[in-house]
Amino acid sequence: MTEVYLTHSPEETEAVGEALAAKCEGVAAIAMTGGLGSGKTALTRGIARYFGTRDPVASPTYAIVNEYRGTRRVCHFDFYRLDGEDALFELGWEDYLASGALIVAEWSEIAPAAFPPNTMRVSFETLNDTTRRITVTLC
């Protein structure tokens, strides 16, 4: 099943994140694709907020992964600097998946085969300075 959202601000993108998080029972991961500044981190802020985190959510570009505690732990990955799937597995990817945390990954196209079947796929398209098309494929 595919859903499409149009957002016109980071706040609207965060609200979409909250709505998607409500559909994440049984979902192990959210694999996101989209250009720089397309809204991936804003969506993750909404997801983390849905699960009750009070921590600020920022892109983990240099840390590679940020973890947020709440009613469900959210592990926010940024694959941008990774050299493919081998580098991801060296970080303990399988342990993160086995932990029961919701994995949210930016730049998932760098390691597409690393995701389990119960992965929600989200792609971002920048239509103009403020408008994003977010296409979600539910698992």
XYZ file of N, CA and C in Angstrom:
417
model
N 0.847 -1.176 0.000
C 0.000 0.000 0.000
C 0.894 1.240 0.000
N 0.559 2.199 -0.824
C 1.340 3.425 -0.952
C 0.484 4.623 -0.553
N 1.099 5.535 0.193
C 0.461 6.788 0.581
C 1.353 7.930 0.118
N 0.745 9.046 -0.287
C 1.499 10.220 -0.726
C 1.036 11.423 0.092
N 2.003 12.167 0.587
C 1.737 13.375 1.371
C 2.441 14.553 0.708
N 1.822 15.712 0.732
C 2.473 16.967 0.348
C 2.602 17.800 1.608
N 3.818 18.278 1.885
C 4.017 19.142 3.043
C 4.618 20.461 2.580
N 4.354 21.503 3.369
C 4.782 22.852 3.001
C 5.652 23.509 4.067
N 6.040 22.734 5.078
C 6.887 23.268 6.145
C 7.493 22.100 6.918
N 8.576 22.351 7.643
C 9.130 21.291 8.496
C 8.108 20.784 9.516
N 7.276 21.677 10.021
C 6.271 21.266 11.007
C 5.261 20.291 10.400
N 4.854 20.533 9.168
C 3.942 19.595 8.499
C 4.634 18.257 8.258
N 5.912 18.282 7.922
C 6.662 17.037 7.714
C 6.776 16.274 9.030
N 6.998 16.980 10.129
C 7.035 16.336 11.444
C 5.694 15.679 11.759
N 4.596 16.340 11.419
C 3.266 15.774 11.659
C 3.069 14.490 10.857
N 3.586 14.443 9.637
C 3.531 13.207 8.851
C 4.333 12.121 9.568
N 5.484 12.486 10.124
C 6.281 11.526 10.884
C 5.505 10.933 12.044
N 4.780 11.768 12.767
C 3.960 11.266 13.873
C 2.885 10.306 13.365
N 2.245 10.660 12.259
C 1.203 9.798 11.692
C 1.779 8.457 11.250
N 2.967 8.483 10.656
C 3.592 7.228 10.229
C 4.011 6.388 11.424
N 4.519 7.031 12.471
C 4.935 6.293 13.666
C 3.767 5.517 14.264
N 2.573 6.075 14.167
C 1.388 5.394 14.686
C 1.099 4.102 13.925
N 1.683 3.950 12.747
C 1.474 2.759 11.915
C 2.641 1.781 12.018
N 3.526 1.970 12.992
C 4.778 1.210 13.032
C 4.748 -0.048 13.889
N 3.588 -0.458 14.353
C 3.558 -1.725 15.074
C 3.918 -2.834 14.088
N 4.906 -3.626 14.431
C 5.372 -4.682 13.542
C 6.381 -4.227 12.510
N 6.682 -2.935 12.480
C 7.676 -2.396 11.547
C 9.028 -2.355 12.249
N 10.050 -2.924 11.618
C 11.399 -2.918 12.196
C 12.172 -1.678 11.802
N 11.926 -1.175 10.584
C 12.753 -0.081 10.076
C 11.952 0.811 9.140
N 12.422 2.053 9.049
C 11.926 3.009 8.066
C 13.130 3.419 7.236
N 13.103 3.078 5.955
C 14.211 3.356 5.036
C 13.851 4.579 4.208
N 14.634 5.659 4.366
C 14.318 6.922 3.705
C 15.325 7.247 2.607
N 14.807 7.794 1.512
C 15.641 8.298 0.424
C 15.181 9.710 0.083
N 16.112 10.521 -0.367
C 15.788 11.891 -0.754
C 17.013 12.761 -0.640
N 17.018 13.853 -1.351
C 18.171 14.737 -1.392
C 18.419 15.479 -0.092
N 19.531 16.191 -0.065
C 19.870 17.029 1.084
C 18.766 18.053 1.313
N 18.367 18.211 2.566
C 17.358 19.207 2.900
C 15.947 18.863 2.480
N 15.687 17.602 2.169
C 14.358 17.233 1.671
C 13.350 16.932 2.777
N 13.805 16.823 4.029
C 12.858 16.617 5.122
C 13.029 15.333 5.907
N 14.074 14.578 5.640
C 14.261 13.293 6.316
C 14.392 13.455 7.834
N 15.191 14.415 8.265
C 15.371 14.618 9.704
C 14.103 15.182 10.335
N 13.384 16.049 9.645
C 12.116 16.574 10.172
C 11.120 15.437 10.381
N 11.038 14.514 9.442
C 10.152 13.365 9.590
C 10.563 12.558 10.814
N 11.868 12.368 10.992
C 12.367 11.607 12.137
C 12.020 12.307 13.447
N 12.052 13.637 13.482
C 11.649 14.374 14.688
C 10.213 14.016 15.070
N 9.334 13.955 14.075
C 7.947 13.591 14.349
C 7.815 12.167 14.846
N 8.586 11.260 14.269
C 8.559 9.859 14.708
C 9.009 9.763 16.160
N 10.139 10.383 16.478
C 10.668 10.332 17.844
C 9.698 10.983 18.831
N 9.080 12.083 18.435
C 8.114 12.759 19.304
C 6.925 11.845 19.594
N 6.451 11.118 18.572
C 5.337 10.187 18.773
C 5.671 9.175 19.862
N 6.912 8.721 19.892
C 7.321 7.727 20.884
C 7.774 8.355 22.201
N 7.587 9.657 22.351
C 7.763 10.307 23.636
C 9.145 10.824 23.970
N 10.045 10.871 22.999
C 11.365 11.404 23.329
C 11.272 12.896 23.611
N 12.078 13.335 24.547
C 12.164 14.764 24.855
C 13.495 15.331 24.363
N 14.343 14.467 23.839
C 15.655 14.891 23.357
C 15.526 15.605 22.017
N 16.395 16.583 21.756
C 16.402 17.199 20.422
C 16.855 16.182 19.378
N 16.196 16.176 18.245
C 16.516 15.237 17.165
C 17.285 15.994 16.091
N 18.490 15.507 15.806
C 19.345 16.126 14.793
C 19.878 15.045 13.868
N 20.264 15.439 12.686
C 20.817 14.485 11.729
C 22.115 13.891 12.266
N 22.252 12.576 12.219
C 23.470 11.930 12.709
C 24.546 11.782 11.634
N 24.693 12.771 10.773
C 25.627 12.673 9.652
C 27.022 12.275 10.103
N 27.517 12.872 11.163
C 28.883 12.572 11.602
C 28.921 11.471 12.651
N 27.878 11.353 13.459
C 27.826 10.300 14.472
C 27.405 8.967 13.857
N 26.775 8.978 12.724
C 26.206 7.848 11.980
C 24.906 7.367 12.610
N 24.829 7.304 13.940
C 23.574 6.893 14.580
C 23.356 7.707 15.857
N 22.121 8.168 16.042
C 21.668 8.788 17.290
C 20.535 7.933 17.827
N 20.501 7.761 19.134
C 19.445 6.970 19.756
C 18.576 7.863 20.618
N 17.275 7.613 20.559
C 16.306 8.383 21.317
C 15.451 7.423 22.132
N 15.318 7.708 23.418
C 14.529 6.867 24.327
C 13.111 7.408 24.431
N 12.175 6.481 24.502
C 10.775 6.820 24.675
C 10.015 5.529 24.902
N 8.745 5.507 24.565
C 7.971 4.282 24.714
C 8.496 3.187 23.791
N 9.148 3.583 22.726
C 9.917 2.680 21.868
C 11.208 3.410 21.505
N 12.313 2.730 21.653
C 13.595 3.345 21.313
C 13.661 3.546 19.802
N 14.162 4.703 19.387
C 14.341 5.034 17.974
C 15.831 5.192 17.722
N 16.357 4.437 16.760
C 17.759 4.537 16.354
C 17.790 5.186 14.979
N 18.297 6.404 14.935
C 18.279 7.244 13.734
C 19.650 7.184 13.067
N 19.712 6.531 11.934
C 20.956 6.351 11.184
C 21.027 7.325 10.014
N 22.227 7.711 9.668
C 22.500 8.453 8.441
C 23.602 7.691 7.711
N 23.252 7.067 6.590
C 24.202 6.234 5.833
C 25.081 7.048 4.887
N 24.885 8.360 4.837
C 25.538 9.201 3.833
C 27.042 8.976 3.743
N 27.712 8.801 4.865
C 29.165 8.670 4.879
C 29.637 7.216 4.859
N 28.725 6.265 4.779
C 29.107 4.851 4.777
C 29.534 4.400 3.388
N 30.431 3.437 3.375
C 30.901 2.857 2.114
C 30.159 1.562 1.800
N 28.869 1.523 2.015
C 28.072 0.359 1.669
C 27.720 -0.508 2.860
N 27.150 -1.661 2.554
C 26.602 -2.541 3.575
C 27.649 -3.093 4.526
N 28.838 -3.393 4.050
C 29.866 -3.935 4.941
C 30.143 -2.985 6.100
N 30.249 -1.700 5.818
C 30.500 -0.710 6.870
C 29.342 -0.669 7.863
N 28.142 -0.848 7.378
C 26.970 -0.843 8.242
C 26.999 -2.030 9.201
N 27.319 -3.200 8.687
C 27.360 -4.383 9.538
C 28.494 -4.306 10.552
N 29.573 -3.618 10.218
C 30.662 -3.409 11.175
C 30.215 -2.550 12.353
N 29.196 -1.726 12.164
C 28.652 -0.884 13.237
C 27.698 -1.644 14.158
N 27.419 -2.906 13.852
C 26.496 -3.681 14.662
C 25.050 -3.590 14.206
N 24.844 -3.374 12.922
C 23.502 -3.240 12.342
C 22.557 -4.351 12.789
N 23.022 -5.589 12.749
C 22.151 -6.710 13.111
C 21.707 -6.622 14.567
N 22.590 -6.136 15.443
C 22.228 -5.969 16.851
C 21.141 -4.910 17.012
N 21.264 -3.827 16.273
C 20.221 -2.796 16.325
C 18.885 -3.373 15.867
N 18.883 -4.123 14.774
C 17.641 -4.712 14.270
C 17.036 -5.685 15.276
N 17.882 -6.462 15.944
C 17.406 -7.467 16.893
C 16.929 -6.855 18.211
N 17.251 -5.601 18.454
C 16.963 -4.975 19.748
C 15.495 -4.612 19.953
N 14.712 -4.584 18.889
C 13.319 -4.163 19.000
C 13.119 -2.669 18.828
N 14.224 -1.940 18.691
C 14.127 -0.501 18.433
C 13.576 -0.284 17.028
N 12.987 0.874 16.805
C 12.600 1.260 15.451
C 13.820 1.900 14.805
N 14.275 1.334 13.711
C 15.419 1.858 12.978
C 14.892 2.837 11.933
N 15.398 4.059 11.954
C 15.038 5.068 10.959
C 16.331 5.452 10.254
N 16.404 5.212 8.947
C 17.663 5.393 8.226
C 17.525 6.372 7.073
N 18.363 7.416 7.107
C 18.488 8.350 5.990
C 19.499 7.789 4.998
N 19.313 8.089 3.711
C 20.199 7.629 2.634
C 20.230 6.096 2.578
N 19.081 5.476 2.730
C 18.996 4.011 2.766
C 19.414 3.353 1.455
N 19.446 4.123 0.368
C 19.856 3.550 -0.919
C 21.320 3.115 -0.916
N 22.090 3.527 0.071
C 23.496 3.127 0.157
C 23.629 1.666 0.579
N 22.633 1.145 1.300
C 22.676 -0.257 1.743
C 21.280 -0.868 1.657
N 20.696 -0.933 0.470
C 19.294 -1.341 0.345
C 19.001 -2.771 0.786
N 19.942 -3.666 0.623
C 19.695 -5.067 0.973
C 19.808 -5.334 2.468
N 20.207 -4.347 3.243
C 20.393 -4.536 4.681
C 19.078 -4.528 5.455
N 17.994 -4.117 4.812
C 16.729 -3.946 5.515
C 15.899 -5.220 5.497
N 15.212 -5.512 6.613
C 14.348 -6.694 6.668
C 13.052 -6.459 5.884
N 12.279 -7.523 5.656
C 11.035 -7.378 4.894
C 10.027 -6.417 5.538
N 10.021 -6.327 6.854
C 9.053 -5.457 7.532
C 9.607 -4.037 7.679
N 9.983 -3.478 6.529
C 10.521 -2.120 6.447
C 9.545 -1.219 5.704
N 9.264 -0.066 6.295
C 8.476 0.972 5.635
C 9.445 1.788 4.779
N 9.099 2.042 3.535
C 9.964 2.803 2.623
C 9.375 4.198 2.425
N 10.227 5.213 2.566
C 9.779 6.599 2.453
C 10.721 7.337 1.513
N 10.162 7.947 0.471
C 10.993 8.746 -0.435
C 10.502 10.192 -0.419
N 11.464 11.095 -0.519
C 11.202 12.531 -0.478
C 11.558 13.142 -1.816
N 10.676 14.010 -2.294
C 10.947 14.770 -3.510
C 10.727 16.250 -3.201
N 11.737 17.059 -3.452
C 11.634 18.500 -3.245
C 10.989 19.115 -4.479
N 9.802 19.692 -4.305
C 9.080 20.298 -5.424
C 9.431 21.770 -5.593
N 9.674 22.458 -4.481
C 10.152 23.844 -4.500
C 10.752 24.145 -3.128
N 11.021 25.398 -2.830
C 11.692 25.745 -1.573
C 10.964 25.255 -0.332
N 9.656 25.155 -0.393
C 8.898 24.777 0.802
C 8.092 23.493 0.662
N 7.872 23.008 -0.532
C 6.963 21.882 -0.739
C 7.719 20.583 -0.984
N 7.284 19.547 -0.255
C 7.866 18.220 -0.406
C 6.762 17.222 -0.731
N 7.080 16.276 -1.604
C 6.198 15.130 -1.841
C 6.848 13.952 -1.120
N 6.101 13.362 -0.216
C 6.590 12.233 0.573
C 5.769 11.021 0.168
N 6.438 10.025 -0.382
C 5.771 8.800 -0.820
C 6.163 7.680 0.127
N 5.159 7.029 0.688
C 5.371 6.008 1.710
C 4.839 4.681 1.199
N 5.677 3.666 1.253
C 5.247 2.307 0.943
C 5.218 1.538 2.253
N 4.013 1.184 2.669
C 3.843 0.464 3.926
C 4.146 -1.010 3.711
N 4.673 -1.632 4.745
C 4.996 -3.063 4.609
C 3.835 -3.915 5.087
